[in-house]
Coordinates of C-alpha atoms in Angstrom, one line a residue:
M1 CA -28.4 -21.3 -192.3
S2 CA -30.8 -19.3 -194.7
A3 CA -32.3 -22.8 -195.4
H4 CA -32.8 -23.3 -191.6
A5 CA -34.3 -19.8 -191.3
Y6 CA -36.6 -20.6 -194.1
C7 CA -37.8 -23.8 -192.6
L8 CA -38.4 -22.0 -189.2
R9 CA -40.5 -19.4 -190.9
N10 CA -42.8 -21.7 -192.7
G11 CA -43.1 -24.4 -190.0
L12 CA -41.3 -27.1 -192.0
L13 CA -38.9 -28.1 -189.4
N14 CA -39.8 -31.8 -188.7
L15 CA -37.6 -34.4 -187.0
N16 CA -35.9 -35.6 -190.2
L17 CA -35.1 -32.2 -191.4
S18 CA -33.8 -31.2 -187.9
N19 CA -31.6 -34.2 -187.9
T20 CA -30.2 -33.3 -191.4
L21 CA -29.5 -29.7 -190.2
L22 CA -27.9 -31.0 -187.1
T23 CA -25.6 -33.2 -189.2
F24 CA -24.9 -30.3 -191.4
Y25 CA -23.8 -28.0 -188.5
C26 CA -21.7 -30.8 -186.9
E27 CA -19.8 -31.4 -190.3
C28 CA -19.2 -27.6 -190.7
D29 CA -17.7 -27.4 -187.2
K30 CA -20.5 -25.3 -185.8
L31 CA -20.9 -27.2 -182.5
S32 CA -22.4 -24.3 -180.6
T33 CA -25.1 -23.8 -183.3
A34 CA -25.8 -27.7 -183.4
I35 CA -26.3 -27.5 -179.6
D36 CA -28.8 -24.7 -179.9
L37 CA -30.6 -26.4 -182.6
F38 CA -30.7 -29.6 -180.4
S39 CA -32.1 -27.8 -177.4
M40 CA -34.9 -26.3 -179.4
M41 CA -36.0 -29.7 -180.9
R42 CA -39.1 -30.8 -179.3
I43 CA -38.8 -34.4 -180.8
R44 CA -35.5 -36.2 -180.8
N45 CA -34.7 -39.7 -181.7
V46 CA -31.5 -41.7 -181.2
V47 CA -30.0 -40.3 -184.5
S48 CA -30.3 -36.8 -183.0
W49 CA -28.4 -37.8 -179.8
N50 CA -25.8 -39.9 -181.8
T51 CA -25.1 -37.0 -184.2
L52 CA -24.4 -34.5 -181.3
I53 CA -22.4 -36.8 -179.2
S54 CA -20.1 -37.9 -181.9
C55 CA -19.6 -34.2 -182.8
C56 CA -18.7 -33.4 -179.2
V57 CA -16.1 -36.3 -179.0
R58 CA -14.7 -35.5 -182.5
H59 CA -14.0 -31.9 -181.4
G60 CA -12.5 -33.0 -178.0
N61 CA -15.5 -31.7 -175.9
I62 CA -15.5 -34.9 -173.9
N63 CA -17.3 -33.6 -170.7
I64 CA -20.1 -32.2 -172.9
A65 CA -20.4 -35.5 -174.8
T66 CA -20.7 -37.3 -171.4
E67 CA -23.4 -34.9 -170.1
F68 CA -25.4 -35.7 -173.2
L69 CA -25.0 -39.4 -172.8
H70 CA -26.3 -39.2 -169.2
Q71 CA -29.2 -36.9 -170.4
M72 CA -29.9 -39.4 -172.9
Q73 CA -30.3 -42.2 -170.3
H74 CA -32.3 -39.9 -168.1
D75 CA -34.7 -39.4 -171.0
S76 CA -34.9 -43.2 -171.5
V77 CA -33.6 -43.1 -175.0
R78 CA -32.1 -46.6 -175.7
F79 CA -28.5 -46.7 -176.8
D80 CA -27.8 -48.2 -180.3
L81 CA -24.6 -49.4 -181.9
V82 CA -23.7 -45.9 -183.1
T83 CA -24.3 -44.4 -179.6
M84 CA -21.7 -46.8 -178.1
I85 CA -19.1 -46.5 -180.9
S86 CA -19.4 -42.7 -180.8
I87 CA -18.8 -42.4 -177.0
L88 CA -16.0 -45.0 -176.6
P89 CA -13.2 -42.7 -177.8
S90 CA -14.1 -40.2 -175.0
Y91 CA -13.2 -42.8 -172.3
F92 CA -9.8 -43.8 -173.6
E93 CA -8.9 -40.1 -174.0
R94 CA -9.9 -39.5 -170.2
D95 CA -8.5 -42.8 -169.2
E96 CA -11.9 -43.7 -167.6
L97 CA -11.7 -47.4 -167.8
L98 CA -14.6 -48.2 -165.6
E99 CA -17.1 -46.1 -167.8
G100 CA -15.8 -47.8 -170.9
M101 CA -16.4 -51.2 -169.1
A102 CA -19.9 -50.2 -168.4
V103 CA -20.5 -49.5 -172.1
H104 CA -19.0 -52.9 -173.0
G105 CA -21.2 -54.6 -170.4
Y106 CA -24.2 -52.7 -172.0
A107 CA -23.1 -54.0 -175.4
I108 CA -23.2 -57.5 -174.2
K109 CA -26.5 -57.3 -172.5
S110 CA -28.1 -55.7 -175.6
G111 CA -26.6 -58.3 -178.1
F112 CA -24.1 -55.9 -179.9
S113 CA -20.9 -57.6 -178.6
S114 CA -20.4 -59.5 -181.9
D115 CA -20.2 -56.4 -184.0
V116 CA -16.7 -56.0 -185.5
S117 CA -16.8 -52.1 -185.5
L118 CA -17.8 -51.9 -181.8
T119 CA -15.2 -54.6 -180.8
N120 CA -12.6 -52.5 -182.6
A121 CA -13.6 -49.4 -180.6
L122 CA -13.5 -51.5 -177.3
I123 CA -10.1 -52.9 -178.2
S124 CA -8.8 -49.3 -178.7
M125 CA -10.4 -48.1 -175.4
Y126 CA -9.0 -51.0 -173.4
A127 CA -5.5 -50.5 -175.0
Y128 CA -5.4 -46.7 -174.3
C129 CA -6.5 -47.2 -170.8
G130 CA -3.7 -49.6 -170.2
D131 CA -5.8 -52.8 -169.8
L132 CA -3.9 -54.8 -172.4
Y133 CA -5.2 -58.1 -171.1
N134 CA -8.9 -57.4 -171.9
C135 CA -7.8 -55.8 -175.1
R136 CA -6.0 -59.0 -176.2
V137 CA -9.0 -61.2 -174.9
L138 CA -11.4 -59.3 -177.1
F139 CA -9.0 -59.4 -180.1
E140 CA -8.3 -63.2 -179.8
G141 CA -12.2 -63.8 -179.4
M142 CA -13.2 -62.1 -182.7
P143 CA -14.2 -64.6 -185.3
V144 CA -13.5 -62.1 -188.1
R145 CA -10.8 -59.3 -188.0
S146 CA -10.7 -56.4 -190.2
V147 CA -7.6 -54.3 -190.8
V148 CA -9.0 -51.9 -188.3
S149 CA -8.9 -54.6 -185.7
W150 CA -5.3 -55.2 -186.2
N151 CA -4.4 -51.5 -186.2
A152 CA -6.3 -51.0 -182.9
I153 CA -4.3 -53.6 -181.0
L154 CA -1.0 -52.6 -182.6
S155 CA -1.6 -49.0 -181.8
G156 CA -2.3 -50.1 -178.1
Y157 CA 0.9 -52.1 -177.8
R158 CA 2.9 -49.3 -179.5
N159 CA 1.7 -46.7 -177.1
Y160 CA 3.2 -48.8 -174.3
N161 CA 6.7 -49.3 -176.3
L162 CA 6.1 -53.1 -176.5
N163 CA 8.4 -53.4 -179.6
Q164 CA 8.5 -57.2 -179.6
E165 CA 4.9 -57.8 -179.2
V166 CA 4.2 -55.3 -182.1
M167 CA 6.5 -57.0 -184.5
V168 CA 5.2 -60.4 -183.5
L169 CA 1.6 -59.2 -184.3
F170 CA 2.6 -57.7 -187.5
H171 CA 4.2 -60.9 -188.8
R172 CA 1.1 -62.8 -187.6
M173 CA -1.1 -60.4 -189.5
I174 CA 0.7 -61.2 -192.7
E175 CA 0.5 -64.8 -192.0
E176 CA -3.2 -64.6 -191.7
D177 CA -3.4 -62.9 -195.1
Q178 CA -4.5 -59.6 -193.6
M179 CA -3.0 -56.9 -195.9
P180 CA -1.6 -54.0 -193.8
N181 CA -2.5 -50.4 -194.7
S182 CA -0.7 -47.1 -194.2
V183 CA -2.0 -46.9 -190.7
T184 CA -0.4 -50.3 -189.8
L185 CA 2.9 -49.3 -191.2
L186 CA 2.6 -46.0 -189.2
N187 CA 2.4 -48.1 -186.0
I188 CA 5.2 -50.4 -187.1
V189 CA 7.9 -48.0 -188.3
P190 CA 8.6 -46.3 -184.9
M191 CA 8.9 -49.8 -183.4
C192 CA 11.8 -50.9 -185.5
C193 CA 14.8 -51.8 -183.5
S194 CA 17.4 -51.7 -186.3
E195 CA 17.8 -49.9 -189.6
L196 CA 17.4 -53.2 -191.4
Q197 CA 13.8 -53.5 -190.0
V198 CA 13.0 -50.0 -191.1
K199 CA 14.3 -50.9 -194.6
T200 CA 12.1 -53.9 -194.7
I201 CA 8.9 -52.1 -193.8
H202 CA 10.0 -49.3 -196.1
A203 CA 10.4 -51.9 -199.0
F204 CA 7.0 -53.3 -198.1
A205 CA 5.4 -49.9 -198.2
I206 CA 6.8 -49.3 -201.8
R207 CA 5.4 -52.7 -203.0
Q208 CA 2.0 -51.9 -201.5
G209 CA 1.9 -48.2 -203.1
E210 CA 1.7 -46.5 -199.6
M211 CA 4.6 -44.1 -200.1
S212 CA 2.4 -41.3 -201.1
E213 CA 1.1 -41.1 -197.6
L214 CA 2.7 -38.1 -195.9
P215 CA 2.3 -39.4 -192.3
L216 CA 4.1 -42.6 -193.1
L217 CA 6.7 -40.6 -195.1
T218 CA 7.4 -38.5 -192.1
S219 CA 7.5 -41.4 -189.8
L220 CA 10.2 -43.0 -192.0
I221 CA 12.3 -39.9 -192.0
C222 CA 12.1 -39.6 -188.3
T223 CA 13.1 -43.2 -187.8
Y224 CA 16.0 -43.2 -190.2
A225 CA 17.2 -40.0 -188.5
S226 CA 17.2 -42.0 -185.2
F227 CA 19.7 -44.4 -186.9
E228 CA 21.9 -41.5 -188.3
N229 CA 21.0 -42.3 -191.9
V230 CA 20.5 -38.6 -193.1
H231 CA 21.1 -39.5 -196.6
L232 CA 18.1 -41.8 -196.8
C233 CA 16.0 -39.0 -195.0
Q234 CA 17.0 -36.5 -197.7
L235 CA 16.3 -39.0 -200.4
L236 CA 12.7 -39.6 -199.2
F237 CA 12.2 -35.9 -198.5
E238 CA 13.3 -34.9 -202.1
R239 CA 11.3 -37.6 -203.8
A240 CA 8.1 -36.7 -202.0
D241 CA 5.3 -35.8 -204.4
K242 CA 4.0 -33.2 -202.0
R243 CA 5.3 -31.6 -198.8
N244 CA 3.5 -30.3 -195.8
V245 CA 5.0 -28.4 -192.8
T246 CA 5.3 -31.7 -190.9
L247 CA 7.4 -33.2 -193.6
W248 CA 9.7 -30.1 -193.6
N249 CA 9.9 -30.1 -189.8
A250 CA 10.8 -33.9 -189.7
M251 CA 13.7 -33.2 -192.3
M252 CA 14.9 -30.3 -190.3
S253 CA 14.9 -32.3 -187.1
A254 CA 16.7 -35.2 -188.9
H255 CA 19.7 -32.6 -189.8
L256 CA 19.7 -31.3 -186.3
R257 CA 19.6 -34.6 -184.6
N258 CA 22.7 -35.5 -186.6
Q259 CA 24.6 -32.2 -185.8
N260 CA 23.8 -30.6 -189.1
A261 CA 22.2 -27.4 -187.8
E262 CA 23.3 -25.4 -190.8
H263 CA 21.4 -27.7 -193.1
A264 CA 18.3 -27.3 -190.9
V265 CA 18.5 -23.6 -191.2
A266 CA 19.0 -23.8 -195.0
L267 CA 15.8 -25.8 -195.1
L268 CA 13.9 -23.0 -193.5
R269 CA 15.0 -20.7 -196.4
E270 CA 14.0 -23.3 -199.0
M271 CA 10.7 -23.8 -197.1
L272 CA 9.9 -20.0 -197.4
L273 CA 10.9 -20.1 -201.1
F274 CA 8.0 -22.8 -201.5
D275 CA 5.5 -20.5 -199.7
Q276 CA 5.3 -23.1 -196.8
K277 CA 4.2 -21.5 -193.6
P278 CA 6.4 -22.5 -190.6
D279 CA 4.5 -23.5 -187.5
H280 CA 5.7 -23.4 -183.8
I281 CA 7.4 -27.0 -184.3
T282 CA 9.5 -25.3 -187.1
I283 CA 10.4 -22.5 -184.7
L284 CA 11.4 -24.8 -181.8
T285 CA 13.6 -26.7 -184.3
L286 CA 15.3 -23.5 -185.5
I287 CA 15.9 -22.5 -181.9
S288 CA 17.7 -25.6 -181.2
A289 CA 19.7 -25.1 -184.3
C290 CA 20.8 -21.7 -182.8
V291 CA 22.0 -23.4 -179.7
Q292 CA 24.1 -25.9 -181.9
I293 CA 25.7 -23.3 -184.1
D294 CA 26.0 -20.6 -181.3
S295 CA 25.9 -17.7 -184.0
F296 CA 24.8 -14.3 -182.6
S297 CA 23.8 -13.0 -186.1
L298 CA 21.7 -16.2 -186.6
I299 CA 20.0 -15.7 -183.1
Q300 CA 19.3 -12.1 -184.1
S301 CA 17.7 -13.2 -187.4
I302 CA 15.6 -15.9 -185.8
M303 CA 14.4 -13.7 -183.1
A304 CA 13.3 -11.0 -185.6
Y305 CA 11.4 -13.6 -187.5
I306 CA 9.7 -14.9 -184.3
I307 CA 8.7 -11.4 -183.4
C308 CA 7.5 -10.5 -187.0
K309 CA 5.3 -13.6 -187.1
G310 CA 4.0 -13.2 -183.5
F311 CA 5.4 -16.6 -182.3
E312 CA 6.9 -15.1 -179.1
M313 CA 3.5 -15.3 -177.5
D314 CA 3.6 -19.1 -177.5
I315 CA 4.7 -20.3 -174.2
L316 CA 6.7 -23.2 -175.6
I317 CA 8.5 -21.0 -177.8
G318 CA 9.1 -18.5 -175.0
N319 CA 10.6 -21.4 -172.9
A320 CA 12.9 -22.5 -175.8
L321 CA 14.1 -19.0 -176.2
I322 CA 15.0 -18.6 -172.5
D323 CA 17.0 -21.9 -172.8
M324 CA 18.7 -20.6 -176.0
Y325 CA 19.8 -17.3 -174.6
T326 CA 21.1 -18.8 -171.4
R327 CA 23.0 -21.4 -173.1
C328 CA 24.5 -19.1 -175.6
G329 CA 25.5 -16.7 -172.7
Y330 CA 22.9 -13.9 -173.0
I331 CA 21.3 -14.1 -169.6
S332 CA 20.0 -10.7 -169.7
V333 CA 18.2 -11.1 -172.8
A334 CA 16.7 -14.3 -171.4
R335 CA 15.5 -12.5 -168.4
K336 CA 13.8 -9.9 -170.5
I337 CA 11.8 -12.7 -172.4
F338 CA 10.9 -14.3 -169.1
D339 CA 9.6 -11.1 -167.6
G340 CA 7.7 -10.3 -170.8
M341 CA 5.9 -13.6 -170.8
I342 CA 2.1 -13.2 -170.1
Q343 CA 1.9 -16.8 -169.0
K344 CA 4.5 -18.8 -167.3
D345 CA 4.5 -22.5 -166.5
I346 CA 6.9 -24.5 -164.4
V347 CA 9.1 -25.0 -167.4
S348 CA 9.6 -21.3 -167.7
W349 CA 10.5 -20.8 -164.1
S350 CA 12.7 -23.9 -164.0
G351 CA 14.5 -22.7 -167.2
M352 CA 15.1 -19.2 -165.9
I353 CA 16.4 -20.6 -162.5
N354 CA 18.6 -22.9 -164.4
G355 CA 20.0 -20.1 -166.5
F356 CA 21.2 -18.2 -163.4
A357 CA 22.5 -21.4 -162.0
I358 CA 24.6 -21.9 -165.1
H359 CA 25.9 -18.2 -164.9
G360 CA 26.7 -18.6 -161.1
D361 CA 24.0 -16.2 -159.9
G362 CA 22.7 -18.4 -157.1
K363 CA 21.1 -15.6 -155.1
I364 CA 18.9 -14.5 -158.0
A365 CA 18.1 -18.1 -158.8
L366 CA 16.8 -18.5 -155.2
E367 CA 14.8 -15.3 -155.4
L368 CA 13.1 -16.6 -158.6
F369 CA 12.4 -19.8 -156.8
S370 CA 10.6 -18.0 -153.9
Q371 CA 8.6 -15.9 -156.5
M372 CA 7.6 -19.1 -158.3
K373 CA 6.2 -20.6 -155.2
C374 CA 4.4 -17.3 -154.3
S375 CA 2.8 -17.3 -157.8
G376 CA 1.0 -20.6 -156.7
L377 CA 3.1 -22.9 -158.9
E378 CA 4.6 -25.9 -157.0
P379 CA 8.1 -26.9 -157.8
D380 CA 8.8 -30.3 -159.6
D381 CA 11.8 -32.6 -159.4
V382 CA 13.4 -30.7 -162.5
T383 CA 12.9 -27.3 -160.7
F384 CA 14.8 -28.6 -157.6
I385 CA 17.7 -29.9 -159.9
S386 CA 17.9 -26.3 -161.1
V387 CA 17.7 -24.7 -157.6
L388 CA 20.2 -27.1 -156.2
S389 CA 22.7 -26.6 -159.1
A390 CA 22.2 -22.9 -158.4
C391 CA 23.3 -23.4 -154.8
S392 CA 26.1 -25.6 -155.8
H393 CA 27.7 -23.1 -158.5
S394 CA 27.4 -20.3 -156.0
G395 CA 28.6 -22.3 -152.8
L396 CA 25.2 -21.6 -151.0
V397 CA 25.4 -24.6 -148.4
E398 CA 22.8 -23.7 -145.9
E399 CA 20.4 -22.7 -148.7
G400 CA 21.2 -25.8 -150.5
R401 CA 20.5 -28.0 -147.5
A402 CA 17.2 -26.2 -146.8
V403 CA 16.0 -26.8 -150.5
F404 CA 17.1 -30.4 -150.4
N405 CA 15.3 -31.3 -147.2
S406 CA 12.1 -29.4 -148.3
M407 CA 11.8 -31.8 -151.4
A408 CA 10.4 -34.7 -149.3
E409 CA 9.2 -32.8 -146.3
E410 CA 7.0 -30.2 -148.0
Y411 CA 6.4 -31.4 -151.6
G412 CA 6.6 -35.2 -151.1
I413 CA 9.2 -35.5 -153.9
K414 CA 11.6 -38.3 -153.6
P415 CA 15.2 -37.3 -154.5
R416 CA 16.7 -38.8 -157.5
M417 CA 20.5 -39.4 -158.4
E418 CA 20.7 -35.8 -159.9
H419 CA 19.5 -34.2 -156.7
Y420 CA 22.0 -36.2 -154.7
A421 CA 24.8 -35.3 -157.2
C422 CA 24.0 -31.5 -156.9
M423 CA 24.2 -31.9 -153.1
V424 CA 27.5 -33.9 -153.1
D425 CA 28.8 -31.3 -155.7
L426 CA 27.8 -28.5 -153.3
L427 CA 29.2 -29.9 -150.1
G428 CA 32.4 -31.1 -152.1
R429 CA 33.0 -27.6 -153.5
T430 CA 32.7 -25.9 -150.1
G431 CA 34.8 -28.4 -148.3
H432 CA 32.2 -30.3 -146.5
L433 CA 33.6 -33.7 -147.5
S434 CA 32.7 -35.8 -144.5
E435 CA 29.0 -34.7 -145.0
A436 CA 29.2 -35.5 -148.6
Y437 CA 30.7 -38.9 -148.0
E438 CA 28.0 -39.7 -145.3
L439 CA 25.2 -38.6 -147.9
I440 CA 26.6 -41.0 -150.5
K441 CA 26.8 -43.8 -147.9
G442 CA 23.1 -43.3 -147.1
L443 CA 21.9 -43.4 -150.7
P444 CA 19.0 -45.6 -151.3
F445 CA 20.6 -46.8 -154.6
K446 CA 23.9 -47.6 -156.2
P447 CA 25.9 -44.1 -156.6
S448 CA 26.8 -43.2 -160.2
E449 CA 30.4 -42.9 -161.4
S450 CA 29.9 -39.2 -162.1
L451 CA 28.7 -38.5 -158.5
L452 CA 31.6 -40.4 -157.0
E453 CA 34.1 -38.8 -159.4
S454 CA 32.7 -35.4 -158.2
L455 CA 33.6 -36.0 -154.7
L456 CA 36.9 -37.5 -155.6
G457 CA 37.8 -34.4 -157.4
A458 CA 36.8 -32.2 -154.4
C459 CA 38.9 -34.5 -152.1
G460 CA 42.0 -33.7 -154.4
I461 CA 41.3 -30.0 -154.4
H462 CA 40.9 -30.0 -150.5
G463 CA 43.7 -32.4 -149.8
D464 CA 41.5 -35.0 -148.0
F465 CA 43.3 -38.2 -148.8
E466 CA 41.3 -40.4 -146.4
I467 CA 38.0 -39.8 -148.0
A468 CA 39.4 -39.8 -151.4
E469 CA 40.7 -43.3 -150.8
K470 CA 37.3 -44.6 -149.5
I471 CA 35.6 -42.9 -152.6
G472 CA 38.3 -44.6 -154.9
N473 CA 37.4 -48.0 -153.5
L474 CA 33.8 -47.5 -154.2
L475 CA 34.6 -46.5 -157.7
F476 CA 36.8 -49.4 -158.5
D477 CA 34.1 -51.8 -157.0
Q478 CA 32.0 -50.6 -159.9
G479 CA 34.9 -51.1 -162.5
P480 CA 34.7 -47.8 -164.0
K481 CA 35.5 -47.5 -167.7
N482 CA 36.2 -43.7 -167.6
S483 CA 39.9 -42.8 -167.4
G484 CA 39.2 -39.8 -165.3
S485 CA 38.5 -41.9 -162.2
Y486 CA 41.9 -43.7 -162.4
V487 CA 43.8 -40.3 -163.2
M488 CA 42.0 -38.4 -160.4
L489 CA 42.8 -41.1 -157.8
S490 CA 46.4 -41.5 -159.1
N491 CA 46.8 -37.6 -158.7
V492 CA 45.4 -37.7 -155.2
Y493 CA 48.0 -40.3 -154.1
A494 CA 50.7 -38.5 -155.9
A495 CA 50.0 -35.3 -154.0
A496 CA 50.1 -37.3 -150.8
G497 CA 53.5 -38.6 -151.7
R498 CA 52.1 -42.2 -151.9
W499 CA 53.9 -43.0 -155.3
V500 CA 53.5 -46.8 -155.1
D501 CA 49.6 -46.3 -154.7
A502 CA 49.6 -44.0 -157.6
S503 CA 51.7 -46.4 -159.8
N504 CA 49.3 -49.2 -158.8
V505 CA 46.2 -47.2 -159.9
R506 CA 47.8 -46.6 -163.3
S507 CA 48.7 -50.3 -163.6
N508 CA 45.1 -51.2 -162.6
M509 CA 44.0 -48.9 -165.4
D510 CA 46.2 -50.5 -167.9
D511 CA 45.1 -54.1 -166.8
R512 CA 41.4 -53.0 -167.5
E513 CA 42.4 -51.6 -170.9
V514 CA 41.0 -48.2 -170.0
R515 CA 42.7 -45.5 -172.2
K516 CA 42.8 -41.7 -171.5
V517 CA 41.2 -39.9 -174.3
P518 CA 43.1 -36.8 -175.4
G519 CA 41.0 -33.6 -174.9
F520 CA 40.4 -31.1 -177.7
S521 CA 38.5 -27.8 -178.3
T522 CA 37.5 -25.7 -181.1
I523 CA 37.1 -21.8 -181.5
E524 CA 35.4 -19.8 -184.1
V525 CA 37.6 -17.3 -185.9
D526 CA 36.2 -14.4 -187.8
A527 CA 37.3 -14.6 -191.5

C-alpha cells in the first residue's frame, strides 16, 4: 500500500501499474480496496475488468460480479476468454441457467467455443444447474479432454447421486488413458456402493501416490465408516502424515456413527494434546456423543468447554444443545439455552417445540408455536410434526385438528405420512377411533405398518374390536414382518373371547416365519 501511495504522489500510476496493484489487492483478499482503486482508474482495459470480476466470484460476491459484468457491457468493453471463464462459476452457484447459456452463446459467436478451459467451465455450469443433457453433449463433443473435463462431468453426476453413471464414466476415463488425479478420486469415493469398490479406489490411490491428499483421506474415512469398517478408518487416520481439523472430525464421526461415542470423546482429548483447535463441526459431533452416552458429567464438561470457547453463540450449536438437553431429559436447561439465543431459526423453534412434545407439555409447545408465527417465521413440515406430536402426547384433540387443517389451508403444506401418523396417534389415544379409521381410509398413499399398528394398539386399549379387525386386515394385506402386529391383533381377539381367531393369527405368524424378538433394556449403575 505504501508503493501505491508513492505512485499516486509521483504521478506514476499508469494502466499497467494500476492493473498490477489491482491484482495484488485481489490476491491479498482486499476486495473493497480493489474496488476503490478500480473506480478511480480513468482508463481500464479488459484485464482490469477480468481481475475484479474473478476476485468477486472467488470471494462469493456474485451480485457484485454480475453488476461489473453488466457495466462492462454498458461501457462496450469486449469480453475475452478470461471474462467468460471468470463469470461462469457465478451462474452455477446461483442456478441461473439462462444467463450461463447466454455466455455460452456469446462464446460460440466469438469463436471461443473450441477452447478446452472454457468448455470445462461450461460443463460445470450446466451440471450444477441440473442440465445434464447439455453437459453431456458438450463433453462428448470435445475433440480433446483434459483431466479437468472428466472431473467436471463426474462432479456434476455426483451432485445428483447418479452412482452408476459416475462409475461408468470413471472406467471409461481409465480405458481412454486419462490418468485420474486426487480430485477425480474425491468424486468417485462417495459414490462407491460397496466396501469392495472403496477398497479398489483406495488401492488405486495408493498406486498413484495420492494418499497424502487430506481431502481424499477424509473422504475415505467417511466412506469406510458408512460401511462400518472403523478399523480401516482408524488405520488411515493413524498413518496420516498430517492431520487437519476436518480429518479429526471425520474420525470422530466414524466412531460416533458406529456407536463408539466414548472413542469420539477420547479423540477430542487427543486432539487438544496435539494443539489442534476444534471447530463448530467438532462441537456438533461431541454434542451427538453426549446424546449417545447420556452422561450428565460429560454434558457438563462439554457445555463448559462450549461456553469457554464462545461456541454457544453459533446458531447450529445452540440448536444441537437444545436437542441434546431435551433428549437427555433436561428440558428446563434446553429452554434457558433457547431463550438466551440471540438469533433463532425454524430449527430452533421446532427443536424446542419437539422438546416439550417429548416431555408431554403440549400447552407450552402450542404457546411456542404461536410465538414463532408472531416472530414472522413460517412453520415448515418438520415444525408441524413437532406440534402435532405435542398435541398427541397431551391429548389436545381440538388443537391437533386445527393445526393439521391449517397445514394445507394456511401454509400450502401437503401432509406426509408422519403428519397423518401423529393425527392417528392423537385420535387413537383419545378414543376417537372411528375418526382415525376414516382418516386412514382417506389417505392419498398406502398407510405404513407403524401407523396401522398405532391404531390397532389404541383399539386394544379402548376395546373396539370391530375397527381392530378392519385394521388387522389392512395390516395383513401388506404382509407385515413385524411380530408386534400379529401379537397385538391376537391379544385383541383374546380380550374379546374369540380364541379361535387369536389362534389363527398366531398360526398365520408361524406360517410366515415371523418370530417375536425378546425385549431387553440396560441401566447404568454407579460403581
